[in-house]
Coordinates of N, CA, C and O in Angstrom, one line a residue:
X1 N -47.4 71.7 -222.6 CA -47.7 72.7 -221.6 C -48.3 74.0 -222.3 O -47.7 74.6 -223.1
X2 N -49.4 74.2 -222.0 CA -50.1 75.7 -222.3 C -49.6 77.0 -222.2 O -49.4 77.4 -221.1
X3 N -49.4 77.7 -223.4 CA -48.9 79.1 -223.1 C -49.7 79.7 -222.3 O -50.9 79.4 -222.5
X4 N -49.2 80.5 -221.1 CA -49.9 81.5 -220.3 C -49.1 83.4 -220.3 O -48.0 83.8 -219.9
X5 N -50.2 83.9 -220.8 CA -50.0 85.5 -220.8 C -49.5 86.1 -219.9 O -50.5 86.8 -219.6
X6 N -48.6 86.4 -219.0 CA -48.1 87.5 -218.2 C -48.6 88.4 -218.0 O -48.5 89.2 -218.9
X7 N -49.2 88.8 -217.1 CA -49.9 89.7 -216.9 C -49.5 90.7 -215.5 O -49.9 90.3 -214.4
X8 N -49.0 91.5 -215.5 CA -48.8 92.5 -214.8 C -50.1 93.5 -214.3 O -50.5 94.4 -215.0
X9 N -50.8 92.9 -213.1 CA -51.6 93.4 -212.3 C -51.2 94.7 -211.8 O -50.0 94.8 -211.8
X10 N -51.9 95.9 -211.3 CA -51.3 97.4 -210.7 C -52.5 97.2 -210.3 O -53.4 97.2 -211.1
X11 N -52.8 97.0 -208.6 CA -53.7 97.9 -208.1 C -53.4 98.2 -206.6 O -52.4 97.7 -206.0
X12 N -54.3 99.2 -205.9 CA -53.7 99.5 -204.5 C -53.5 98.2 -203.3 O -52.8 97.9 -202.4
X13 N -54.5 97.7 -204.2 CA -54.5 96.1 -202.9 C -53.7 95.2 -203.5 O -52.5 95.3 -204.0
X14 N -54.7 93.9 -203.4 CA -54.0 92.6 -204.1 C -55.0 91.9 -205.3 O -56.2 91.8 -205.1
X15 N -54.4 91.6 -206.4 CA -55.2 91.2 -207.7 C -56.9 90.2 -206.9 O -58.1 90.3 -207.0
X16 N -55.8 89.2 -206.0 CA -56.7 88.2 -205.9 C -58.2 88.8 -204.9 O -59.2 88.2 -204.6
X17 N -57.9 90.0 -204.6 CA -59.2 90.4 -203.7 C -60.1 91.7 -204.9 O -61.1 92.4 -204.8
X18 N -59.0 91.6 -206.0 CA -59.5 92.9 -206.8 C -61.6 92.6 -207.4 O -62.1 91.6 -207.0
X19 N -62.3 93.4 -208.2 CA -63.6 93.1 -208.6 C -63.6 92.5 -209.5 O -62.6 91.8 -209.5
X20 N -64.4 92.4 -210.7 CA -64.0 91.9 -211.8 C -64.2 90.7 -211.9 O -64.3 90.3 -213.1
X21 N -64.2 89.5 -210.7 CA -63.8 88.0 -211.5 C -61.8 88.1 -212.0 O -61.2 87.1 -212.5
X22 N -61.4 89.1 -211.8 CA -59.6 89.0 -212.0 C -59.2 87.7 -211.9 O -58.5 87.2 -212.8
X23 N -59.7 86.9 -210.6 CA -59.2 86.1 -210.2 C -59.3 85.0 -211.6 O -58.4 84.5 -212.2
X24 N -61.1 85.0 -211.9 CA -60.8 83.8 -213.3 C -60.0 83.9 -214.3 O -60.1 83.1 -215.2
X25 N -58.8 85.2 -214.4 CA -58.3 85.0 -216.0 C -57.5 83.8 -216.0 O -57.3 83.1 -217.1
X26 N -56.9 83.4 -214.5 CA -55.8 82.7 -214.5 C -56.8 81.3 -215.8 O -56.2 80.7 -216.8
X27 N -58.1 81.0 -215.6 CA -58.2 79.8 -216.1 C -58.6 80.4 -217.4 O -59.6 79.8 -217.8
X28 N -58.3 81.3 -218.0 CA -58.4 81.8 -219.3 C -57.3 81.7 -220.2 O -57.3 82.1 -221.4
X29 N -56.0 81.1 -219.5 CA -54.7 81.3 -220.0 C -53.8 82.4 -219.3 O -52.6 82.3 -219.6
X30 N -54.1 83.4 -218.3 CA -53.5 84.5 -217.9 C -52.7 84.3 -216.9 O -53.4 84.1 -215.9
X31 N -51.3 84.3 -216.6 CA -51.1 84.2 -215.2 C -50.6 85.7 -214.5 O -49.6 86.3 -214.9
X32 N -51.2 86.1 -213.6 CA -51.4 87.0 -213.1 C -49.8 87.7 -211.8 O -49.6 87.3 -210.7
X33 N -49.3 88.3 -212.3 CA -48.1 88.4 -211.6 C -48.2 90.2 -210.7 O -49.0 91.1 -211.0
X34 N -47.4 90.3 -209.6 CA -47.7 91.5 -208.8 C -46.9 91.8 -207.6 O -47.0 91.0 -206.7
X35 N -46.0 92.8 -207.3 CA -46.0 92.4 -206.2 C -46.7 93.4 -205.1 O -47.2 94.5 -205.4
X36 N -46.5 92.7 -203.6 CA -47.4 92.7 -202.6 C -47.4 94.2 -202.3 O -46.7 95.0 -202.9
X37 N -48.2 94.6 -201.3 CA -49.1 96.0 -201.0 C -47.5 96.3 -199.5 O -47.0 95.5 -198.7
X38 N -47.2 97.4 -199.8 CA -46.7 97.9 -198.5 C -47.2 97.3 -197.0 O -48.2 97.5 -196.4
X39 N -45.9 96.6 -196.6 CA -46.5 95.7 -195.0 C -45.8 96.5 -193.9 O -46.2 96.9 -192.9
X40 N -44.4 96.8 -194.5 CA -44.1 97.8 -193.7 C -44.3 99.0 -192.7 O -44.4 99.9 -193.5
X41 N -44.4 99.4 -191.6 CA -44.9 100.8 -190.9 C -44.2 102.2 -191.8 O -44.8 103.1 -192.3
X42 N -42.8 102.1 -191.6 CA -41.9 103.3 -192.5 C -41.8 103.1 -194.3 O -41.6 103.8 -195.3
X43 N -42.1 102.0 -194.2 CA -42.4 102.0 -195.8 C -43.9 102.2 -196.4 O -43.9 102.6 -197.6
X44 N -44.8 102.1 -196.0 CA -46.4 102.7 -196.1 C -46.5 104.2 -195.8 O -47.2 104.9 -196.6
X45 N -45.5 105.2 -194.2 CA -45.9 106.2 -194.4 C -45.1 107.0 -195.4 O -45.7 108.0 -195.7
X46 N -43.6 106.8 -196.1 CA -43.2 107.1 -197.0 C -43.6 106.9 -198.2 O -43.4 107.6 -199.1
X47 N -44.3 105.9 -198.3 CA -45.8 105.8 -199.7 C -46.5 106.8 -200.1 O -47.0 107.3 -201.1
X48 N -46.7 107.1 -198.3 CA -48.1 108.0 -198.8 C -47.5 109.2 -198.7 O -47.7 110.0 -199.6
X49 N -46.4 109.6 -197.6 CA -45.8 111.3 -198.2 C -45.4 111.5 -199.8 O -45.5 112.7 -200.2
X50 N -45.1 110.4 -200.6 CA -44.5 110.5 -201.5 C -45.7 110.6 -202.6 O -45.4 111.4 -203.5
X51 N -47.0 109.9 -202.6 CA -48.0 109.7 -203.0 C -48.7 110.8 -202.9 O -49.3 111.1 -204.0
X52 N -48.9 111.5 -202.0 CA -49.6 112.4 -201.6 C -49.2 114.0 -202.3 O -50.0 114.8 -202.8
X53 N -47.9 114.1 -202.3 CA -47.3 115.1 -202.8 C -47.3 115.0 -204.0 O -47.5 116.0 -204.7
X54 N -47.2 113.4 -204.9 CA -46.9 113.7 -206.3 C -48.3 113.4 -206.9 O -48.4 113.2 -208.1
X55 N -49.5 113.4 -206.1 CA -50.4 113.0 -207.1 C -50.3 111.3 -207.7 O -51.4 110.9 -208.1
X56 N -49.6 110.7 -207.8 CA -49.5 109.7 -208.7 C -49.2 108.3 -207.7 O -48.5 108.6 -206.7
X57 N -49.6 107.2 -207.6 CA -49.3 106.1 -207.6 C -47.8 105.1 -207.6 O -47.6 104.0 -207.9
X58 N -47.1 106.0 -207.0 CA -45.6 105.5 -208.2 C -45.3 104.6 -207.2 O -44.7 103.8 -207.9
X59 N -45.4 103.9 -205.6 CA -44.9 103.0 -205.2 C -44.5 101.2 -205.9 O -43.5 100.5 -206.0
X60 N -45.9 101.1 -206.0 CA -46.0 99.4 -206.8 C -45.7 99.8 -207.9 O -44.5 99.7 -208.1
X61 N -46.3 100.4 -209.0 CA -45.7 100.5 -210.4 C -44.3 100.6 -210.5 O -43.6 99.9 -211.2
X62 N -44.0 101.8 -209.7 CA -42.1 101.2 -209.8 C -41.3 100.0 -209.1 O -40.3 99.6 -209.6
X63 N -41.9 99.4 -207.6 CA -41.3 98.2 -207.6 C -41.8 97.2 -208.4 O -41.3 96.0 -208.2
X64 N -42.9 97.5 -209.3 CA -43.2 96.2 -209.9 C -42.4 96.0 -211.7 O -42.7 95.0 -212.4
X65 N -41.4 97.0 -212.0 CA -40.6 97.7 -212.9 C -40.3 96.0 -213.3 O -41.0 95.5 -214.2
X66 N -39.3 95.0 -212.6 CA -38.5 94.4 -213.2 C -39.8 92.8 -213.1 O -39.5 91.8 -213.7
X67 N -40.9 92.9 -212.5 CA -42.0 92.4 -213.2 C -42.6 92.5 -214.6 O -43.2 91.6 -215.3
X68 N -42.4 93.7 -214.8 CA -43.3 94.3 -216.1 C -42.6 93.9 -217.3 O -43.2 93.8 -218.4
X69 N -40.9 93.6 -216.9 CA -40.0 93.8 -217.9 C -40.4 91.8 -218.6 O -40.3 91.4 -219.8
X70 N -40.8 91.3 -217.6 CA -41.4 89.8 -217.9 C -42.6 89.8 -218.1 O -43.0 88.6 -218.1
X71 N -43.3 90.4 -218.3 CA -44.9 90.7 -219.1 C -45.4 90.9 -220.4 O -45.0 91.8 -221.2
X72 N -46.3 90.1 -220.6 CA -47.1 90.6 -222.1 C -47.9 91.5 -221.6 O -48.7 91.5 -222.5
X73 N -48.3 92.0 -220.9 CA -49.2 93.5 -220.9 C -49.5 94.0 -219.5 O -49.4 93.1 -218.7
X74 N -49.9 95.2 -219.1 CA -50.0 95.7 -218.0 C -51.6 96.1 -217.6 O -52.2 97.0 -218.2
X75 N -52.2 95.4 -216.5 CA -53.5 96.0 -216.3 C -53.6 96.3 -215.2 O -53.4 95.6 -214.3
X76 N -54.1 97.6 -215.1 CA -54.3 98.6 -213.4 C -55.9 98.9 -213.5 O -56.5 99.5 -214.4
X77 N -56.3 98.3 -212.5 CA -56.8 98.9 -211.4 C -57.8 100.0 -211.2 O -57.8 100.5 -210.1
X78 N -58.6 100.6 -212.0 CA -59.3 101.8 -211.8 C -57.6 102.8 -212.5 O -56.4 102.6 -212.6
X79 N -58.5 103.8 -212.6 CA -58.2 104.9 -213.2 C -56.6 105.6 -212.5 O -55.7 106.2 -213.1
X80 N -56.6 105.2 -211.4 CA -55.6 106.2 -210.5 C -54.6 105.1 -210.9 O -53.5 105.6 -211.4
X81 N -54.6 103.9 -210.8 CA -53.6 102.6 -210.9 C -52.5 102.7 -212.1 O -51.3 102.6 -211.9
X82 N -53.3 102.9 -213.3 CA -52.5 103.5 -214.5 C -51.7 104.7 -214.9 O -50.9 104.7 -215.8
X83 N -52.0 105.8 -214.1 CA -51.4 106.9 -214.2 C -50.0 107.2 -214.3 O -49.5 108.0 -215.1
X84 N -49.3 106.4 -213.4 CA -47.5 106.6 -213.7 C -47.5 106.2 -214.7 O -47.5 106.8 -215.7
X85 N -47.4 104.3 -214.6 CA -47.7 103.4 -216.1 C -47.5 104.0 -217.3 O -46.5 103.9 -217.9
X86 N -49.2 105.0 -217.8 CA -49.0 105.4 -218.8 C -48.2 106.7 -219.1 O -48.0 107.2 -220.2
X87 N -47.8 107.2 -217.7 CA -46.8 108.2 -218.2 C -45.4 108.0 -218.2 O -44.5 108.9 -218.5
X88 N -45.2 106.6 -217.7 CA -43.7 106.6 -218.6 C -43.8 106.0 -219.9 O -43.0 106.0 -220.8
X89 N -44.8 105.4 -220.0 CA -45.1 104.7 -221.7 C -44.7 106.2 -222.2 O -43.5 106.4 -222.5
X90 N -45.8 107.2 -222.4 CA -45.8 108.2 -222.9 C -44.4 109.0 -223.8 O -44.2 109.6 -224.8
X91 N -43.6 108.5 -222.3 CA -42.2 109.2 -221.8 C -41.2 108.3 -223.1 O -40.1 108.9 -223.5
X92 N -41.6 106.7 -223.7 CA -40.7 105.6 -223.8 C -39.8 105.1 -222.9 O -38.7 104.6 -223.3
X93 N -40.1 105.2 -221.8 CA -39.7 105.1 -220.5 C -39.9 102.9 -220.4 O -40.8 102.4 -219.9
X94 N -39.2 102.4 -220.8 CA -39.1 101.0 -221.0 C -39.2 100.3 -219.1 O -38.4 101.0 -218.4
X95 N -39.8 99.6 -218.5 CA -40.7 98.5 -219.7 C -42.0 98.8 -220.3 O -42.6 98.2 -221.2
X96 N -42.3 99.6 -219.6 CA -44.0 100.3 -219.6 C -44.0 100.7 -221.3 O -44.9 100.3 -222.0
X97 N -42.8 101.5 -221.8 CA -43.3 102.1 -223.0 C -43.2 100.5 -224.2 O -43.0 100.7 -225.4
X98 N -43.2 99.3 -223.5 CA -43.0 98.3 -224.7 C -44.1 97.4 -224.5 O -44.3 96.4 -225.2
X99 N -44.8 97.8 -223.5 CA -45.9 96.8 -222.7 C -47.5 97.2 -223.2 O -47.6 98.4 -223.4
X100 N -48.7 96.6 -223.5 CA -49.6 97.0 -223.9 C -50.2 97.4 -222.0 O -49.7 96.9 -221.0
X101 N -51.2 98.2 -222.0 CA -51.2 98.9 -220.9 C -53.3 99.1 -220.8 O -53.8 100.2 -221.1
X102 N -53.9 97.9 -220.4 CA -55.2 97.8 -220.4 C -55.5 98.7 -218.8 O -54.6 98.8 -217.9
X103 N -56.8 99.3 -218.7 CA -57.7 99.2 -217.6 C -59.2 99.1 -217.3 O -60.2 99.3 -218.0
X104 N -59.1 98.5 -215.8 CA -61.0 98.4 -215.7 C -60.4 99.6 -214.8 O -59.5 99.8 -213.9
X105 N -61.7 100.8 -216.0 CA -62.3 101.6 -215.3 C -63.3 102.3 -214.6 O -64.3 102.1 -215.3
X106 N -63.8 103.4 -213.5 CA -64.8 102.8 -212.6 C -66.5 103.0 -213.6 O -67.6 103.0 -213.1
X107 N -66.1 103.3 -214.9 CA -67.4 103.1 -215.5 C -68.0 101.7 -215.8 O -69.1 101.5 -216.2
X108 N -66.8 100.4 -215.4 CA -67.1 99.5 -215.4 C -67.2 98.8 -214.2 O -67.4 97.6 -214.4
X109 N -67.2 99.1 -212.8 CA -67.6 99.0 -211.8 C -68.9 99.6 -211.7 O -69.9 98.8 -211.7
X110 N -69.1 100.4 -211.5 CA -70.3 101.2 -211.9 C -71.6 100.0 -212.8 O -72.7 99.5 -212.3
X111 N -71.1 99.9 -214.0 CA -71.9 98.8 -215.0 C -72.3 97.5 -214.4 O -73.4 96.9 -214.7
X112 N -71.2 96.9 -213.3 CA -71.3 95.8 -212.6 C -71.8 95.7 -211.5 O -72.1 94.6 -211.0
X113 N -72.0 96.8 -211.1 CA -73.0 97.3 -209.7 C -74.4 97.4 -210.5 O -75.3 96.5 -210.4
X114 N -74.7 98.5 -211.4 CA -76.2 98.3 -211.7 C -76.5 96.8 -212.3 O -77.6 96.5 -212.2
X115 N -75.6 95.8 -213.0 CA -76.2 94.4 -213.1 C -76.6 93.6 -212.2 O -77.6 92.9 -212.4
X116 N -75.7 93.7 -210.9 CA -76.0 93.3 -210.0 C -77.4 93.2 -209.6 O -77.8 92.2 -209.0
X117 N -78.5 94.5 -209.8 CA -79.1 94.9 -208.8 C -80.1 94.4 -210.0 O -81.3 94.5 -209.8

């Protein structure tokens, strides 16, 4: 059976709709772990008062805490995705501060739009 990387996905949506090709790491060895986007009505608008006030992202990165704690590394999402992330790394704030902590950021969207064209 083939080792597969853990991979703790952070973005606003869902990995599998993310840019990038995300979707192919899984056949690179990655398996891609996450959980789901606010479905809730009282749980989305408490996202966003909470979100809104603190500047930061903290809904999925914190329920995705005892995901991360089972991961070889964490990748978010554009720029905004990483921001708690690396500030509890910063903090040693565990699991984050034991996790390697990649991002695609939008200078690489940007890069994949002008190839596109």
């Amino acid at each position: 059976m083939p080792h597969h990387t853990r991979c703790l996905v952070l973005t606003g949506g869902s990995a599998a709709d993310g840019p990038y090709g995300i979707d192919k790491l899984g056949t690179l060895g990655y398996e891609l772990v996450e959980v789901k986007p606010a479905s809730h009505r009282l749980h989305r608008k408490m996202r966003d008062v909470i979100e809104h006030r603190t500047g930061l992202p903290l809904d999925k990165t914190l329920r995705s805490v005892p995901r991360a704690r089972n991961s070889d590394l964490v990748l978010a999402f554009l720029e905004r995705e990483a921001l708690t992330a690396a500030a509890l790394a910063r903090r040693g704030v565990p699991p984050y501060a034991n996790r390697p902590l990649a991002m695609i950021c939008s200078l690489a969207r940007r890069r994949a739009q002008r190839d596109a064209r």
